[in-house]
């Protein structure tokens, strides 16, 4: 029995060593460069993006691979490149594991130039979007307090702004190699009452551009946050005039936002108030 166990242990160890040498002796597969978009990324999240991309492609793969991943932010004009290596390994109990490592390299100069060109185009087209009263939207209040209006604003934007054309132009800047270059970009909309909000381009792989409302981004003309539907106003608010203050309180009442208002004077001619949620008391 002891001899049998020793023999079995020998074969397991032999198999483990043989499998390990097999993986080590393989020539890694070198894949073509791949461009991915991340308009909300900083440097560390760009590196994570590259790591996760290769992980999703090679997890539990029995072949070694080398990828060059270029992560591009059109909104900032930044491109970072990473060589990502994926290598299989036999674990302690014979299971297949994947080791992934990344290191930064200089991005290709042509890609740097393309990214800068795309960012200049984006800067031109992404300036504040004016929403005329003829659109059916008078204020950011209409969108923040009515969630059904958010898809309507998205549709108005697509119908009345050359956003689809610009997206195609930026895609062509990269020779068609970058899908959905505006994914994750933020767009500020200004209404006829000078209130504003932000819409964000979807990060889905759909060929159709869609924009969704960024939560808690709506503000009146004085920079006071307009509460989203289902939320209350709370905190200190400052207004440029008595009329602006009155209009804000009327809007709260119109949308059924119950608050307690405490006047706290004025600074430099600007009215200041403190608002608390009446439902908390």
mmCIF file of C-alpha atoms in Angstrom:
data_model
loop_
_atom_site.group_PDB
_atom_site.id
_atom_site.type_symbol
_atom_site.label_atom_id
_atom_site.label_comp_id
_atom_site.label_asym_id
_atom_site.label_seq_id
_atom_site.Cartn_x
_atom_site.Cartn_y
_atom_site.Cartn_z
ATOM 1 C CA UNK A 1 0.000 0.000 0.000
ATOM 2 C CA UNK A 2 2.819 2.388 0.922
ATOM 3 C CA UNK A 3 4.613 1.629 -2.337
ATOM 4 C CA UNK A 4 1.396 2.336 -4.233
ATOM 5 C CA UNK A 5 0.970 5.722 -2.563
ATOM 6 C CA UNK A 6 4.609 6.628 -3.223
ATOM 7 C CA UNK A 7 4.215 5.605 -6.837
ATOM 8 C CA UNK A 8 0.993 7.625 -7.163
ATOM 9 C CA UNK A 9 2.650 10.669 -5.608
ATOM 10 C CA UNK A 10 5.573 10.312 -8.005
ATOM 11 C CA UNK A 11 3.271 10.318 -11.025
ATOM 12 C CA UNK A 12 1.327 13.345 -9.727
ATOM 13 C CA UNK A 13 4.566 15.259 -9.194
ATOM 14 C CA UNK A 14 5.828 14.126 -12.591
ATOM 15 C CA UNK A 15 2.603 15.273 -14.257
ATOM 16 C CA UNK A 16 2.770 18.624 -12.486
ATOM 17 C CA UNK A 17 6.370 19.246 -13.589
ATOM 18 C CA UNK A 18 5.714 18.058 -17.125
ATOM 19 C CA UNK A 19 2.664 20.319 -17.481
ATOM 20 C CA UNK A 20 4.554 23.288 -16.103
ATOM 21 C CA UNK A 21 7.460 22.805 -18.532
ATOM 22 C CA UNK A 22 4.960 22.408 -21.375
ATOM 23 C CA UNK A 23 3.452 25.811 -20.671
ATOM 24 C CA UNK A 24 6.865 27.427 -20.173
ATOM 25 C CA UNK A 25 8.217 26.113 -23.477
ATOM 26 C CA UNK A 26 5.292 27.398 -25.523
ATOM 27 C CA UNK A 27 5.880 30.395 -27.759
ATOM 28 C CA UNK A 28 3.373 33.082 -26.757
ATOM 29 C CA UNK A 29 0.760 34.206 -29.277
ATOM 30 C CA UNK A 30 1.311 37.865 -30.174
ATOM 31 C CA UNK A 31 -2.006 39.568 -30.946
ATOM 32 C CA UNK A 32 -2.571 42.680 -33.028
ATOM 33 C CA UNK A 33 -2.844 46.022 -31.220
ATOM 34 C CA UNK A 34 -6.293 46.728 -29.857
ATOM 35 C CA UNK A 35 -7.825 50.149 -29.232
ATOM 36 C CA UNK A 36 -10.434 50.633 -26.518
ATOM 37 C CA UNK A 37 -12.225 53.780 -25.406
ATOM 38 C CA UNK A 38 -12.458 55.077 -21.845
ATOM 39 C CA UNK A 39 -13.475 58.729 -21.660
ATOM 40 C CA UNK A 40 -13.846 58.634 -17.869
ATOM 41 C CA UNK A 41 -10.436 57.040 -17.171
ATOM 42 C CA UNK A 42 -7.410 58.406 -15.369
ATOM 43 C CA UNK A 43 -4.021 56.681 -15.699
ATOM 44 C CA UNK A 44 -4.592 53.928 -13.124
ATOM 45 C CA UNK A 45 -8.055 53.113 -14.435
ATOM 46 C CA UNK A 46 -6.649 52.997 -17.972
ATOM 47 C CA UNK A 47 -4.181 50.344 -16.813
ATOM 48 C CA UNK A 48 -6.990 48.438 -15.100
ATOM 49 C CA UNK A 49 -9.038 48.669 -18.276
ATOM 50 C CA UNK A 50 -6.212 47.050 -20.265
ATOM 51 C CA UNK A 51 -5.702 44.361 -17.605
ATOM 52 C CA UNK A 52 -9.408 43.469 -17.455
ATOM 53 C CA UNK A 53 -9.690 43.390 -21.239
ATOM 54 C CA UNK A 54 -6.976 40.737 -21.538
ATOM 55 C CA UNK A 55 -8.279 38.863 -18.506
ATOM 56 C CA UNK A 56 -11.686 38.508 -20.170
ATOM 57 C CA UNK A 57 -10.012 37.206 -23.339
ATOM 58 C CA UNK A 58 -7.576 34.729 -21.787
ATOM 59 C CA UNK A 59 -8.969 33.515 -18.464
ATOM 60 C CA UNK A 60 -8.335 29.737 -18.224
ATOM 61 C CA UNK A 61 -6.608 29.794 -21.621
ATOM 62 C CA UNK A 62 -3.899 27.141 -22.060
ATOM 63 C CA UNK A 63 -1.800 29.344 -24.381
ATOM 64 C CA UNK A 64 0.505 32.222 -23.513
ATOM 65 C CA UNK A 65 -0.454 35.523 -25.154
ATOM 66 C CA UNK A 66 0.932 39.012 -25.540
ATOM 67 C CA UNK A 67 -1.380 41.946 -26.246
ATOM 68 C CA UNK A 68 -0.767 45.631 -26.818
ATOM 69 C CA UNK A 69 -3.797 47.554 -25.560
ATOM 70 C CA UNK A 70 -4.194 51.240 -26.387
ATOM 71 C CA UNK A 71 -6.654 53.003 -24.069
ATOM 72 C CA UNK A 72 -7.981 56.241 -25.530
ATOM 73 C CA UNK A 73 -9.850 59.163 -23.977
ATOM 74 C CA UNK A 74 -11.267 61.384 -26.703
ATOM 75 C CA UNK A 75 -12.639 63.863 -24.156
ATOM 76 C CA UNK A 76 -9.171 64.585 -22.673
ATOM 77 C CA UNK A 77 -6.992 63.826 -25.705
ATOM 78 C CA UNK A 78 -4.980 61.222 -23.771
ATOM 79 C CA UNK A 79 -3.867 57.796 -25.016
ATOM 80 C CA UNK A 80 -1.905 55.271 -22.961
ATOM 81 C CA UNK A 81 -0.500 51.975 -24.227
ATOM 82 C CA UNK A 82 0.146 48.815 -22.249
ATOM 83 C CA UNK A 83 1.770 45.496 -23.109
ATOM 84 C CA UNK A 84 -0.288 42.866 -21.327
ATOM 85 C CA UNK A 85 1.070 39.337 -20.983
ATOM 86 C CA UNK A 86 -1.131 36.369 -20.190
ATOM 87 C CA UNK A 87 0.547 33.130 -19.100
ATOM 88 C CA UNK A 88 -1.073 29.839 -18.021
ATOM 89 C CA UNK A 89 0.116 28.068 -14.914
ATOM 90 C CA UNK A 90 -0.747 24.789 -13.219
ATOM 91 C CA UNK A 91 -1.871 25.501 -9.668
ATOM 92 C CA UNK A 92 -0.943 23.581 -6.572
ATOM 93 C CA UNK A 93 -3.811 21.151 -6.981
ATOM 94 C CA UNK A 94 -3.493 20.761 -10.742
ATOM 95 C CA UNK A 95 -5.964 23.489 -11.664
ATOM 96 C CA UNK A 96 -5.296 25.841 -14.567
ATOM 97 C CA UNK A 97 -4.528 29.417 -13.530
ATOM 98 C CA UNK A 98 -3.816 32.521 -15.593
ATOM 99 C CA UNK A 99 -1.115 35.015 -14.647
ATOM 100 C CA UNK A 100 -1.539 38.471 -16.185
ATOM 101 C CA UNK A 101 0.993 41.289 -16.024
ATOM 102 C CA UNK A 102 0.961 44.776 -17.544
ATOM 103 C CA UNK A 103 3.580 47.400 -18.202
ATOM 104 C CA UNK A 104 3.275 50.764 -19.868
ATOM 105 C CA UNK A 105 4.924 51.543 -23.209
ATOM 106 C CA UNK A 106 4.987 54.627 -25.393
ATOM 107 C CA UNK A 107 1.875 54.838 -27.569
ATOM 108 C CA UNK A 108 2.383 54.970 -31.356
ATOM 109 C CA UNK A 109 2.914 58.543 -32.542
ATOM 110 C CA UNK A 110 0.211 58.230 -35.202
ATOM 111 C CA UNK A 111 -2.308 57.250 -32.493
ATOM 112 C CA UNK A 112 -1.268 60.203 -30.316
ATOM 113 C CA UNK A 113 -1.873 62.534 -33.283
ATOM 114 C CA UNK A 114 -5.245 60.924 -34.032
ATOM 115 C CA UNK A 115 -6.318 61.265 -30.394
ATOM 116 C CA UNK A 116 -5.330 64.951 -30.278
ATOM 117 C CA UNK A 117 -7.239 65.586 -33.506
ATOM 118 C CA UNK A 118 -10.318 63.791 -32.133
ATOM 119 C CA UNK A 119 -10.130 65.784 -28.896
ATOM 120 C CA UNK A 120 -10.104 69.075 -30.840
ATOM 121 C CA UNK A 121 -13.230 67.983 -32.710
ATOM 122 C CA UNK A 122 -14.869 66.956 -29.456
ATOM 123 C CA UNK A 123 -14.069 70.322 -27.830
ATOM 124 C CA UNK A 124 -15.807 72.161 -30.669
ATOM 125 C CA UNK A 125 -18.973 70.080 -30.648
ATOM 126 C CA UNK A 126 -19.297 69.545 -26.899
ATOM 127 C CA UNK A 127 -19.627 73.172 -25.867
ATOM 128 C CA UNK A 128 -22.770 73.864 -23.838
ATOM 129 C CA UNK A 129 -25.886 72.690 -25.698
ATOM 130 C CA UNK A 130 -28.643 75.324 -25.804
ATOM 131 C CA UNK A 131 -32.150 73.936 -25.449
ATOM 132 C CA UNK A 132 -34.691 76.434 -26.881
ATOM 133 C CA UNK A 133 -38.145 76.726 -25.400
ATOM 134 C CA UNK A 134 -39.533 75.419 -28.729
ATOM 135 C CA UNK A 135 -38.089 72.033 -27.780
ATOM 136 C CA UNK A 136 -40.868 71.607 -25.243
ATOM 137 C CA UNK A 137 -38.430 71.896 -22.346
ATOM 138 C CA UNK A 138 -38.469 75.149 -20.394
ATOM 139 C CA UNK A 139 -36.107 74.223 -17.592
ATOM 140 C CA UNK A 140 -33.810 71.588 -16.127
ATOM 141 C CA UNK A 141 -36.586 71.154 -13.559
ATOM 142 C CA UNK A 142 -38.655 69.451 -16.290
ATOM 143 C CA UNK A 143 -36.049 66.729 -16.645
ATOM 144 C CA UNK A 144 -34.743 66.358 -13.092
ATOM 145 C CA UNK A 145 -38.241 66.074 -11.621
ATOM 146 C CA UNK A 146 -39.821 64.033 -14.436
ATOM 147 C CA UNK A 147 -37.858 60.911 -15.342
ATOM 148 C CA UNK A 148 -40.007 60.247 -18.445
ATOM 149 C CA UNK A 149 -38.705 63.494 -19.948
ATOM 150 C CA UNK A 150 -35.118 62.233 -19.901
ATOM 151 C CA UNK A 151 -35.508 59.926 -22.903
ATOM 152 C CA UNK A 152 -37.415 62.710 -24.672
ATOM 153 C CA UNK A 153 -34.492 65.093 -24.173
ATOM 154 C CA UNK A 154 -32.168 62.396 -25.519
ATOM 155 C CA UNK A 155 -34.324 62.096 -28.641
ATOM 156 C CA UNK A 156 -34.530 65.876 -29.095
ATOM 157 C CA UNK A 157 -30.733 66.055 -28.912
ATOM 158 C CA UNK A 158 -30.251 63.342 -31.540
ATOM 159 C CA UNK A 159 -32.854 64.928 -33.828
ATOM 160 C CA UNK A 160 -31.596 68.506 -33.557
ATOM 161 C CA UNK A 161 -27.843 68.257 -33.105
ATOM 162 C CA UNK A 162 -25.287 66.809 -35.565
ATOM 163 C CA UNK A 163 -23.973 64.528 -32.838
ATOM 164 C CA UNK A 164 -24.238 61.353 -34.941
ATOM 165 C CA UNK A 165 -22.321 63.031 -37.769
ATOM 166 C CA UNK A 166 -19.559 64.159 -35.390
ATOM 167 C CA UNK A 167 -19.320 60.699 -33.878
ATOM 168 C CA UNK A 168 -18.760 59.239 -37.346
ATOM 169 C CA UNK A 169 -16.181 61.924 -38.094
ATOM 170 C CA UNK A 170 -14.211 61.043 -34.973
ATOM 171 C CA UNK A 171 -14.467 57.338 -35.801
ATOM 172 C CA UNK A 172 -13.036 58.081 -39.255
ATOM 173 C CA UNK A 173 -10.179 60.009 -37.613
ATOM 174 C CA UNK A 174 -9.040 56.666 -36.202
ATOM 175 C CA UNK A 175 -9.498 54.945 -39.557
ATOM 176 C CA UNK A 176 -12.682 53.281 -38.343
ATOM 177 C CA UNK A 177 -10.761 51.276 -35.721
ATOM 178 C CA UNK A 178 -12.425 52.863 -32.676
ATOM 179 C CA UNK A 179 -15.999 51.861 -31.907
ATOM 180 C CA UNK A 180 -18.278 54.330 -30.081
ATOM 181 C CA UNK A 181 -15.644 57.044 -29.485
ATOM 182 C CA UNK A 182 -18.036 59.248 -27.478
ATOM 183 C CA UNK A 183 -19.007 56.556 -24.946
ATOM 184 C CA UNK A 184 -18.970 57.958 -21.408
ATOM 185 C CA UNK A 185 -18.576 61.609 -22.463
ATOM 186 C CA UNK A 186 -20.560 64.239 -20.557
ATOM 187 C CA UNK A 187 -22.623 66.999 -22.189
ATOM 188 C CA UNK A 188 -23.970 70.111 -20.488
ATOM 189 C CA UNK A 189 -27.412 71.368 -21.537
ATOM 190 C CA UNK A 190 -28.622 74.918 -20.845
ATOM 191 C CA UNK A 191 -32.310 75.816 -20.905
ATOM 192 C CA UNK A 192 -34.087 79.100 -21.594
ATOM 193 C CA UNK A 193 -34.224 79.933 -17.845
ATOM 194 C CA UNK A 194 -30.426 79.427 -17.686
ATOM 195 C CA UNK A 195 -30.740 76.257 -15.621
ATOM 196 C CA UNK A 196 -28.410 73.415 -16.627
ATOM 197 C CA UNK A 197 -27.970 69.657 -16.395
ATOM 198 C CA UNK A 198 -25.585 66.994 -17.685
ATOM 199 C CA UNK A 199 -26.322 64.102 -20.024
ATOM 200 C CA UNK A 200 -23.900 61.171 -20.413
ATOM 201 C CA UNK A 201 -23.305 59.161 -23.592
ATOM 202 C CA UNK A 202 -24.010 55.475 -23.041
ATOM 203 C CA UNK A 203 -21.073 53.077 -22.765
ATOM 204 C CA UNK A 204 -22.934 50.199 -24.430
ATOM 205 C CA UNK A 205 -21.689 48.601 -27.650
ATOM 206 C CA UNK A 206 -24.847 49.637 -29.498
ATOM 207 C CA UNK A 207 -24.261 51.463 -32.772
ATOM 208 C CA UNK A 208 -26.972 53.973 -31.795
ATOM 209 C CA UNK A 209 -25.900 56.864 -29.621
ATOM 210 C CA UNK A 210 -28.004 57.304 -26.499
ATOM 211 C CA UNK A 211 -27.691 59.818 -23.675
ATOM 212 C CA UNK A 212 -28.905 59.480 -20.116
ATOM 213 C CA UNK A 213 -29.416 62.058 -17.398
ATOM 214 C CA UNK A 214 -26.573 62.298 -14.872
ATOM 215 C CA UNK A 215 -28.082 62.056 -11.413
ATOM 216 C CA UNK A 216 -27.953 65.201 -9.244
ATOM 217 C CA UNK A 217 -26.454 67.277 -12.069
ATOM 218 C CA UNK A 218 -29.347 69.742 -12.516
ATOM 219 C CA UNK A 219 -28.740 73.291 -11.289
ATOM 220 C CA UNK A 220 -30.592 76.587 -11.454
ATOM 221 C CA UNK A 221 -28.944 79.676 -12.966
ATOM 222 C CA UNK A 222 -27.323 80.515 -9.621
ATOM 223 C CA UNK A 223 -25.709 77.086 -9.323
ATOM 224 C CA UNK A 224 -28.125 75.693 -6.727
ATOM 225 C CA UNK A 225 -28.807 71.997 -7.083
ATOM 226 C CA UNK A 226 -32.273 71.117 -8.363
ATOM 227 C CA UNK A 227 -33.489 67.970 -6.564
ATOM 228 C CA UNK A 228 -34.096 64.860 -8.642
ATOM 229 C CA UNK A 229 -37.489 63.155 -8.602
ATOM 230 C CA UNK A 230 -38.086 61.484 -5.240
ATOM 231 C CA UNK A 231 -35.404 63.525 -3.485
ATOM 232 C CA UNK A 232 -35.678 66.624 -1.348
ATOM 233 C CA UNK A 233 -33.778 69.898 -1.322
ATOM 234 C CA UNK A 234 -31.469 70.303 1.636
ATOM 235 C CA UNK A 235 -28.591 72.544 2.653
ATOM 236 C CA UNK A 236 -27.567 76.141 2.043
ATOM 237 C CA UNK A 237 -28.701 77.915 -1.117
ATOM 238 C CA UNK A 238 -27.656 81.299 -2.485
ATOM 239 C CA UNK A 239 -29.611 83.386 -5.024
ATOM 240 C CA UNK A 240 -28.694 86.402 -7.105
ATOM 241 C CA UNK A 241 -32.048 88.085 -6.494
ATOM 242 C CA UNK A 242 -35.273 87.873 -4.532
ATOM 243 C CA UNK A 243 -37.017 86.853 -7.751
ATOM 244 C CA UNK A 244 -34.672 83.891 -8.254
ATOM 245 C CA UNK A 245 -35.268 82.784 -4.675
ATOM 246 C CA UNK A 246 -39.023 83.071 -5.101
ATOM 247 C CA UNK A 247 -38.968 81.079 -8.365
ATOM 248 C CA UNK A 248 -36.933 78.278 -6.767
ATOM 249 C CA UNK A 249 -39.359 77.942 -3.856
ATOM 250 C CA UNK A 250 -42.330 77.989 -6.251
ATOM 251 C CA UNK A 251 -40.763 75.145 -8.253
ATOM 252 C CA UNK A 252 -40.272 73.096 -5.092
ATOM 253 C CA UNK A 253 -43.909 73.612 -4.203
ATOM 254 C CA UNK A 254 -45.091 72.837 -7.750
ATOM 255 C CA UNK A 255 -43.325 69.486 -7.725
ATOM 256 C CA UNK A 256 -44.503 68.624 -4.218
ATOM 257 C CA UNK A 257 -41.122 68.905 -2.526
ATOM 258 C CA UNK A 258 -41.960 69.740 1.089
ATOM 259 C CA UNK A 259 -39.260 71.766 2.833
ATOM 260 C CA UNK A 260 -38.684 74.145 5.694
ATOM 261 C CA UNK A 261 -36.939 77.387 4.732
ATOM 262 C CA UNK A 262 -34.797 79.443 7.100
ATOM 263 C CA UNK A 263 -33.564 82.780 5.841
ATOM 264 C CA UNK A 264 -29.991 83.475 6.807
ATOM 265 C CA UNK A 265 -29.504 86.983 5.416
ATOM 266 C CA UNK A 266 -27.535 88.074 2.376
ATOM 267 C CA UNK A 267 -23.940 88.418 1.274
ATOM 268 C CA UNK A 268 -22.922 90.963 -1.347
ATOM 269 C CA UNK A 269 -26.549 91.409 -2.340
ATOM 270 C CA UNK A 270 -27.060 87.639 -2.755
ATOM 271 C CA UNK A 271 -29.898 86.039 -0.744
ATOM 272 C CA UNK A 272 -28.979 83.060 1.393
ATOM 273 C CA UNK A 273 -31.331 80.468 2.827
ATOM 274 C CA UNK A 274 -31.035 77.118 4.551
ATOM 275 C CA UNK A 275 -33.442 74.388 3.429
ATOM 276 C CA UNK A 276 -34.308 71.281 5.431
ATOM 277 C CA UNK A 277 -36.464 68.304 4.441
ATOM 278 C CA UNK A 278 -39.764 68.696 6.244
ATOM 279 C CA UNK A 279 -40.310 64.911 6.199
ATOM 280 C CA UNK A 280 -37.337 64.418 8.527
ATOM 281 C CA UNK A 281 -39.158 66.007 11.432
#
